[in-house]
């Protein structure tokens, strides 16, 4: 029988057991990284992920821009090669995506959706999620190709669980649909608005924001200040070269720098600070 005191130990043991398994090691490490990035948006890990993904993007963008026609021709050649019967027969020997691949895809898609849920975007979560989505198919194909060769030699290769092949594109498509309609940002703000409004009204009544907590509702708050008859919150981890956040103006439209504000509802606005690049 597992008692209450032994349950956390059993969970930790199970986690470490899966961490030693190659198929689960990647998703568990990715989950830990995303948890650190999301929990500490102004931390060192978050900043390192933003810088690292920006450098990778620059390194990849320069050759693509300079060798655009070559890249297109190479992609067409690879597509034609992939359509060849011999290649297709080899691909069919691949086993369907396993739980670890689907879990990794789900974590990466979730990170991208969360990255788009704050004003100015959280480029730490976006960078980590997009980098995993781009690199994981190549790593998975290399891993499964090796396993397929072993299964073919043993005569155990089978085509089963084909429905799993549809899960990653469905996840990516659903995320793209939600992001295109700004659902993540609106949903997160709707859930956090009561807590934000409560703190803003209390700050206006007391005339101070000194006791602003680190998290208000579902947002990590870098700082809060009284401005132009309202309260302005800076969301930690949002944007890269400028601060972003929300502002509460019960008396109406702000008069100072109104172009920086976008109305969200009757009293709430999103705002973007000056670019420091």
mmCIF file of C-alpha atoms in Angstrom:
data_model
loop_
_atom_site.group_PDB
_atom_site.id
_atom_site.type_symbol
_atom_site.label_atom_id
_atom_site.label_comp_id
_atom_site.label_asym_id
_atom_site.label_seq_id
_atom_site.Cartn_x
_atom_site.Cartn_y
_atom_site.Cartn_z
ATOM 1 C CA UNK A 1 0.000 0.000 0.000
ATOM 2 C CA UNK A 2 1.295 3.494 -0.904
ATOM 3 C CA UNK A 3 0.853 5.994 1.951
ATOM 4 C CA UNK A 4 0.613 9.766 1.571
ATOM 5 C CA UNK A 5 4.215 10.185 2.648
ATOM 6 C CA UNK A 6 5.499 7.621 0.186
ATOM 7 C CA UNK A 7 3.545 8.966 -2.807
ATOM 8 C CA UNK A 8 5.960 11.879 -3.601
ATOM 9 C CA UNK A 9 8.878 9.457 -3.332
ATOM 10 C CA UNK A 10 7.167 7.083 -5.761
ATOM 11 C CA UNK A 11 6.566 9.954 -8.214
ATOM 12 C CA UNK A 12 10.206 11.058 -8.003
ATOM 13 C CA UNK A 13 11.422 7.492 -8.478
ATOM 14 C CA UNK A 14 9.173 7.064 -11.507
ATOM 15 C CA UNK A 15 10.419 10.345 -12.975
ATOM 16 C CA UNK A 16 14.058 9.391 -12.526
ATOM 17 C CA UNK A 17 13.327 5.965 -13.953
ATOM 18 C CA UNK A 18 11.882 7.533 -17.111
ATOM 19 C CA UNK A 19 14.747 10.052 -17.192
ATOM 20 C CA UNK A 20 17.144 7.126 -17.622
ATOM 21 C CA UNK A 21 15.055 5.859 -20.549
ATOM 22 C CA UNK A 22 16.158 7.446 -23.864
ATOM 23 C CA UNK A 23 12.600 7.708 -25.189
ATOM 24 C CA UNK A 24 11.410 9.756 -22.192
ATOM 25 C CA UNK A 25 14.572 11.689 -21.436
ATOM 26 C CA UNK A 26 13.956 14.385 -24.028
ATOM 27 C CA UNK A 27 10.328 15.213 -23.058
ATOM 28 C CA UNK A 28 11.190 15.318 -19.343
ATOM 29 C CA UNK A 29 14.154 17.616 -19.909
ATOM 30 C CA UNK A 30 12.036 19.797 -22.204
ATOM 31 C CA UNK A 31 9.259 19.970 -19.585
ATOM 32 C CA UNK A 32 11.769 21.051 -16.956
ATOM 33 C CA UNK A 33 13.261 23.704 -19.232
ATOM 34 C CA UNK A 34 9.847 25.119 -20.154
ATOM 35 C CA UNK A 35 8.818 25.153 -16.481
ATOM 36 C CA UNK A 36 11.900 27.190 -15.574
ATOM 37 C CA UNK A 37 11.380 29.582 -18.505
ATOM 38 C CA UNK A 38 7.700 30.106 -17.662
ATOM 39 C CA UNK A 39 8.183 30.420 -13.890
ATOM 40 C CA UNK A 40 11.109 32.879 -14.093
ATOM 41 C CA UNK A 41 10.508 35.091 -17.162
ATOM 42 C CA UNK A 42 13.192 37.547 -16.049
ATOM 43 C CA UNK A 43 15.662 34.825 -15.111
ATOM 44 C CA UNK A 44 18.964 33.797 -16.636
ATOM 45 C CA UNK A 45 17.547 30.703 -18.341
ATOM 46 C CA UNK A 46 14.783 32.715 -20.019
ATOM 47 C CA UNK A 47 17.294 35.274 -21.284
ATOM 48 C CA UNK A 48 19.658 32.569 -22.517
ATOM 49 C CA UNK A 49 16.839 30.879 -24.465
ATOM 50 C CA UNK A 50 15.853 34.198 -26.078
ATOM 51 C CA UNK A 51 19.443 34.986 -27.092
ATOM 52 C CA UNK A 52 20.119 31.435 -28.274
ATOM 53 C CA UNK A 53 17.034 31.174 -30.451
ATOM 54 C CA UNK A 54 17.670 34.652 -31.879
ATOM 55 C CA UNK A 55 21.194 33.606 -32.881
ATOM 56 C CA UNK A 56 19.911 30.374 -34.423
ATOM 57 C CA UNK A 57 17.306 32.345 -36.357
ATOM 58 C CA UNK A 58 19.907 34.763 -37.680
ATOM 59 C CA UNK A 59 22.279 31.969 -38.654
ATOM 60 C CA UNK A 60 19.470 30.169 -40.503
ATOM 61 C CA UNK A 61 17.962 33.297 -42.065
ATOM 62 C CA UNK A 62 21.131 34.578 -43.736
ATOM 63 C CA UNK A 63 21.826 31.466 -45.864
ATOM 64 C CA UNK A 64 18.117 31.133 -46.666
ATOM 65 C CA UNK A 65 17.991 34.739 -47.886
ATOM 66 C CA UNK A 66 21.195 34.450 -49.899
ATOM 67 C CA UNK A 67 20.470 31.010 -51.320
ATOM 68 C CA UNK A 68 16.694 31.235 -51.680
ATOM 69 C CA UNK A 69 16.449 29.735 -55.195
ATOM 70 C CA UNK A 70 18.899 26.967 -54.296
ATOM 71 C CA UNK A 71 16.871 26.118 -51.192
ATOM 72 C CA UNK A 72 13.659 25.932 -53.250
ATOM 73 C CA UNK A 73 15.255 23.664 -55.848
ATOM 74 C CA UNK A 74 16.713 21.454 -53.124
ATOM 75 C CA UNK A 75 13.306 21.197 -51.442
ATOM 76 C CA UNK A 76 11.683 20.202 -54.759
ATOM 77 C CA UNK A 77 14.394 17.612 -55.355
ATOM 78 C CA UNK A 78 13.890 16.146 -51.885
ATOM 79 C CA UNK A 79 10.127 16.068 -52.430
ATOM 80 C CA UNK A 80 10.594 14.172 -55.673
ATOM 81 C CA UNK A 81 12.995 11.778 -54.002
ATOM 82 C CA UNK A 82 10.551 11.189 -51.165
ATOM 83 C CA UNK A 83 7.848 10.266 -53.695
ATOM 84 C CA UNK A 84 10.000 7.506 -55.175
ATOM 85 C CA UNK A 85 8.567 4.014 -54.491
ATOM 86 C CA UNK A 86 11.810 2.740 -52.966
ATOM 87 C CA UNK A 87 11.952 5.623 -50.504
ATOM 88 C CA UNK A 88 8.255 5.277 -49.668
ATOM 89 C CA UNK A 89 8.694 1.583 -48.928
ATOM 90 C CA UNK A 90 11.511 2.480 -46.564
ATOM 91 C CA UNK A 91 9.414 5.131 -44.849
ATOM 92 C CA UNK A 92 6.558 2.657 -44.373
ATOM 93 C CA UNK A 93 8.887 0.528 -42.267
ATOM 94 C CA UNK A 94 9.031 3.322 -39.685
ATOM 95 C CA UNK A 95 6.979 2.638 -36.584
ATOM 96 C CA UNK A 96 4.285 5.181 -35.730
ATOM 97 C CA UNK A 97 5.261 8.108 -33.429
ATOM 98 C CA UNK A 98 5.499 6.947 -29.860
ATOM 99 C CA UNK A 99 4.252 8.573 -26.687
ATOM 100 C CA UNK A 100 7.523 10.438 -26.205
ATOM 101 C CA UNK A 101 7.295 12.068 -29.642
ATOM 102 C CA UNK A 102 3.671 13.074 -29.107
ATOM 103 C CA UNK A 103 4.466 14.389 -25.630
ATOM 104 C CA UNK A 104 7.381 16.442 -26.957
ATOM 105 C CA UNK A 105 5.184 17.888 -29.693
ATOM 106 C CA UNK A 106 2.456 18.736 -27.176
ATOM 107 C CA UNK A 107 4.941 20.490 -24.887
ATOM 108 C CA UNK A 108 6.433 22.495 -27.763
ATOM 109 C CA UNK A 109 3.012 23.508 -29.115
ATOM 110 C CA UNK A 110 1.899 24.451 -25.604
ATOM 111 C CA UNK A 111 4.991 26.642 -25.191
ATOM 112 C CA UNK A 112 4.232 28.452 -28.464
ATOM 113 C CA UNK A 113 0.603 29.035 -27.437
ATOM 114 C CA UNK A 114 1.699 30.384 -24.039
ATOM 115 C CA UNK A 115 4.272 32.577 -25.743
ATOM 116 C CA UNK A 116 1.488 34.260 -27.702
ATOM 117 C CA UNK A 117 -0.722 34.680 -24.612
ATOM 118 C CA UNK A 118 0.972 37.859 -23.346
ATOM 119 C CA UNK A 119 1.208 41.317 -24.946
ATOM 120 C CA UNK A 120 4.428 41.658 -26.929
ATOM 121 C CA UNK A 121 4.856 37.852 -26.864
ATOM 122 C CA UNK A 122 7.135 35.840 -24.583
ATOM 123 C CA UNK A 123 10.088 35.049 -26.833
ATOM 124 C CA UNK A 124 11.594 32.645 -24.332
ATOM 125 C CA UNK A 125 8.652 30.254 -24.610
ATOM 126 C CA UNK A 126 8.214 31.002 -28.317
ATOM 127 C CA UNK A 127 11.868 30.354 -29.087
ATOM 128 C CA UNK A 128 12.035 27.114 -27.125
ATOM 129 C CA UNK A 129 8.789 25.788 -28.603
ATOM 130 C CA UNK A 130 9.561 26.695 -32.210
ATOM 131 C CA UNK A 131 13.113 25.361 -32.000
ATOM 132 C CA UNK A 132 11.835 22.008 -30.735
ATOM 133 C CA UNK A 133 9.136 21.838 -33.432
ATOM 134 C CA UNK A 134 11.721 22.505 -36.156
ATOM 135 C CA UNK A 135 14.430 20.150 -34.912
ATOM 136 C CA UNK A 136 12.373 17.285 -33.465
ATOM 137 C CA UNK A 137 11.197 15.785 -36.802
ATOM 138 C CA UNK A 138 14.804 15.386 -37.966
ATOM 139 C CA UNK A 139 15.906 13.871 -34.675
ATOM 140 C CA UNK A 140 12.885 11.569 -34.619
ATOM 141 C CA UNK A 141 13.439 10.400 -38.206
ATOM 142 C CA UNK A 142 17.087 9.639 -37.503
ATOM 143 C CA UNK A 143 16.124 7.696 -34.366
ATOM 144 C CA UNK A 144 13.302 5.770 -36.007
ATOM 145 C CA UNK A 145 15.304 5.020 -39.151
ATOM 146 C CA UNK A 146 17.880 3.257 -37.005
ATOM 147 C CA UNK A 147 15.177 1.334 -35.168
ATOM 148 C CA UNK A 148 13.486 0.485 -38.489
ATOM 149 C CA UNK A 149 16.694 -1.021 -39.835
ATOM 150 C CA UNK A 150 17.002 -3.189 -36.745
ATOM 151 C CA UNK A 151 13.349 -4.268 -36.997
ATOM 152 C CA UNK A 152 13.716 -5.063 -40.706
ATOM 153 C CA UNK A 153 16.753 -7.218 -40.005
ATOM 154 C CA UNK A 154 14.784 -9.030 -37.326
ATOM 155 C CA UNK A 155 11.694 -9.248 -39.539
ATOM 156 C CA UNK A 156 9.479 -7.431 -37.009
ATOM 157 C CA UNK A 157 8.742 -4.159 -38.802
ATOM 158 C CA UNK A 158 5.021 -3.367 -38.846
ATOM 159 C CA UNK A 159 2.778 -0.494 -39.914
ATOM 160 C CA UNK A 160 0.406 0.009 -36.984
ATOM 161 C CA UNK A 161 -1.135 2.857 -35.021
ATOM 162 C CA UNK A 162 -1.275 5.000 -38.188
ATOM 163 C CA UNK A 163 -3.648 7.472 -36.503
ATOM 164 C CA UNK A 164 -0.706 8.746 -34.462
ATOM 165 C CA UNK A 165 0.795 10.296 -37.582
ATOM 166 C CA UNK A 166 -2.097 12.767 -37.648
ATOM 167 C CA UNK A 167 -1.599 14.005 -34.066
ATOM 168 C CA UNK A 168 1.418 16.358 -34.566
ATOM 169 C CA UNK A 169 -0.028 18.209 -37.607
ATOM 170 C CA UNK A 170 -3.395 18.463 -35.854
ATOM 171 C CA UNK A 171 -1.749 19.960 -32.766
ATOM 172 C CA UNK A 172 0.218 22.459 -34.849
ATOM 173 C CA UNK A 173 -2.845 23.330 -36.929
ATOM 174 C CA UNK A 174 -5.019 23.847 -33.848
ATOM 175 C CA UNK A 175 -2.363 26.087 -32.294
ATOM 176 C CA UNK A 176 -2.055 28.135 -35.482
ATOM 177 C CA UNK A 177 -5.838 28.555 -35.606
ATOM 178 C CA UNK A 178 -6.031 29.688 -31.979
ATOM 179 C CA UNK A 179 -3.125 32.112 -32.382
ATOM 180 C CA UNK A 180 -4.503 33.604 -35.603
ATOM 181 C CA UNK A 181 -7.714 34.492 -33.724
ATOM 182 C CA UNK A 182 -5.780 35.796 -30.679
ATOM 183 C CA UNK A 183 -7.506 33.238 -28.450
ATOM 184 C CA UNK A 184 -4.540 32.565 -26.080
ATOM 185 C CA UNK A 185 -4.096 36.250 -25.213
ATOM 186 C CA UNK A 186 -7.809 36.929 -24.765
ATOM 187 C CA UNK A 187 -8.368 33.789 -22.685
ATOM 188 C CA UNK A 188 -5.437 34.497 -20.368
ATOM 189 C CA UNK A 189 -6.510 38.098 -19.881
ATOM 190 C CA UNK A 190 -10.142 37.116 -19.236
ATOM 191 C CA UNK A 191 -9.082 34.673 -16.525
ATOM 192 C CA UNK A 192 -6.707 37.212 -14.928
ATOM 193 C CA UNK A 193 -8.866 40.334 -15.244
ATOM 194 C CA UNK A 194 -10.665 39.964 -11.849
ATOM 195 C CA UNK A 195 -7.348 39.802 -9.969
ATOM 196 C CA UNK A 196 -5.836 42.633 -12.039
ATOM 197 C CA UNK A 197 -8.893 44.838 -11.543
ATOM 198 C CA UNK A 198 -8.978 44.148 -7.808
ATOM 199 C CA UNK A 199 -5.341 45.148 -7.381
ATOM 200 C CA UNK A 200 -5.694 48.201 -9.647
ATOM 201 C CA UNK A 201 -8.712 49.538 -7.723
ATOM 202 C CA UNK A 202 -6.980 48.939 -4.411
ATOM 203 C CA UNK A 203 -3.865 50.754 -5.674
ATOM 204 C CA UNK A 204 -5.959 53.739 -6.822
ATOM 205 C CA UNK A 205 -7.762 53.842 -3.468
ATOM 206 C CA UNK A 206 -4.529 53.722 -1.422
ATOM 207 C CA UNK A 207 -2.430 55.776 -3.850
ATOM 208 C CA UNK A 208 0.443 53.287 -3.969
ATOM 209 C CA UNK A 209 1.566 50.156 -5.852
ATOM 210 C CA UNK A 210 4.399 49.291 -3.472
ATOM 211 C CA UNK A 211 2.804 46.005 -2.443
ATOM 212 C CA UNK A 212 2.388 44.593 -5.937
ATOM 213 C CA UNK A 213 2.908 40.800 -5.823
ATOM 214 C CA UNK A 214 5.218 38.970 -8.215
ATOM 215 C CA UNK A 215 2.193 37.361 -9.905
ATOM 216 C CA UNK A 216 -1.222 38.969 -10.384
ATOM 217 C CA UNK A 217 -3.754 36.568 -11.800
ATOM 218 C CA UNK A 218 -1.948 34.573 -14.473
ATOM 219 C CA UNK A 219 0.731 37.193 -15.209
ATOM 220 C CA UNK A 220 4.217 37.632 -13.793
ATOM 221 C CA UNK A 221 4.440 41.359 -13.030
ATOM 222 C CA UNK A 222 7.760 43.162 -13.329
ATOM 223 C CA UNK A 223 6.435 46.418 -11.870
ATOM 224 C CA UNK A 224 3.251 48.415 -11.444
ATOM 225 C CA UNK A 225 2.855 52.183 -11.290
ATOM 226 C CA UNK A 226 0.210 54.882 -11.028
ATOM 227 C CA UNK A 227 0.067 56.899 -14.243
ATOM 228 C CA UNK A 228 -2.408 59.311 -15.838
ATOM 229 C CA UNK A 229 -5.181 58.519 -13.371
ATOM 230 C CA UNK A 230 -4.811 54.767 -13.772
ATOM 231 C CA UNK A 231 -2.538 51.822 -13.038
ATOM 232 C CA UNK A 232 -0.041 50.341 -15.489
ATOM 233 C CA UNK A 233 1.375 46.820 -15.196
ATOM 234 C CA UNK A 234 4.524 45.605 -16.984
ATOM 235 C CA UNK A 235 4.352 41.872 -17.776
ATOM 236 C CA UNK A 236 7.680 40.188 -17.076
ATOM 237 C CA UNK A 237 9.272 38.320 -19.986
ATOM 238 C CA UNK A 238 7.170 39.994 -22.676
ATOM 239 C CA UNK A 239 8.807 41.607 -25.702
ATOM 240 C CA UNK A 240 12.534 41.891 -26.333
ATOM 241 C CA UNK A 241 13.521 45.526 -26.861
ATOM 242 C CA UNK A 242 10.488 47.186 -25.241
ATOM 243 C CA UNK A 243 8.277 46.619 -22.211
ATOM 244 C CA UNK A 244 4.692 45.449 -22.667
ATOM 245 C CA UNK A 245 1.753 45.034 -20.364
ATOM 246 C CA UNK A 246 -1.744 46.130 -19.416
ATOM 247 C CA UNK A 247 -3.138 49.371 -18.008
ATOM 248 C CA UNK A 248 -6.339 50.152 -16.123
ATOM 249 C CA UNK A 249 -7.951 53.580 -16.693
ATOM 250 C CA UNK A 250 -11.364 53.863 -14.987
ATOM 251 C CA UNK A 251 -11.831 57.490 -16.110
ATOM 252 C CA UNK A 252 -11.394 56.824 -19.822
ATOM 253 C CA UNK A 253 -8.721 56.967 -22.517
ATOM 254 C CA UNK A 254 -5.194 57.838 -21.310
ATOM 255 C CA UNK A 255 -3.942 61.264 -22.332
ATOM 256 C CA UNK A 256 -0.186 60.646 -22.092
ATOM 257 C CA UNK A 257 1.225 58.858 -25.178
ATOM 258 C CA UNK A 258 -2.205 57.530 -26.280
ATOM 259 C CA UNK A 259 -0.683 55.949 -29.417
ATOM 260 C CA UNK A 260 1.080 53.387 -27.215
ATOM 261 C CA UNK A 261 -2.210 52.031 -25.873
ATOM 262 C CA UNK A 262 -4.713 49.653 -27.474
ATOM 263 C CA UNK A 263 -8.127 49.272 -25.873
ATOM 264 C CA UNK A 264 -8.969 45.778 -24.670
ATOM 265 C CA UNK A 265 -12.339 46.508 -23.090
ATOM 266 C CA UNK A 266 -14.112 49.438 -21.375
ATOM 267 C CA UNK A 267 -11.379 50.206 -18.853
ATOM 268 C CA UNK A 268 -8.453 48.024 -19.841
ATOM 269 C CA UNK A 269 -5.727 48.701 -22.412
ATOM 270 C CA UNK A 270 -2.640 46.868 -23.579
ATOM 271 C CA UNK A 271 0.441 49.023 -23.996
ATOM 272 C CA UNK A 272 3.918 48.928 -25.496
ATOM 273 C CA UNK A 273 6.830 51.009 -24.243
ATOM 274 C CA UNK A 274 9.440 52.766 -26.362
ATOM 275 C CA UNK A 275 11.830 50.564 -28.324
ATOM 276 C CA UNK A 276 15.263 50.483 -26.640
ATOM 277 C CA UNK A 277 17.091 48.787 -29.516
#
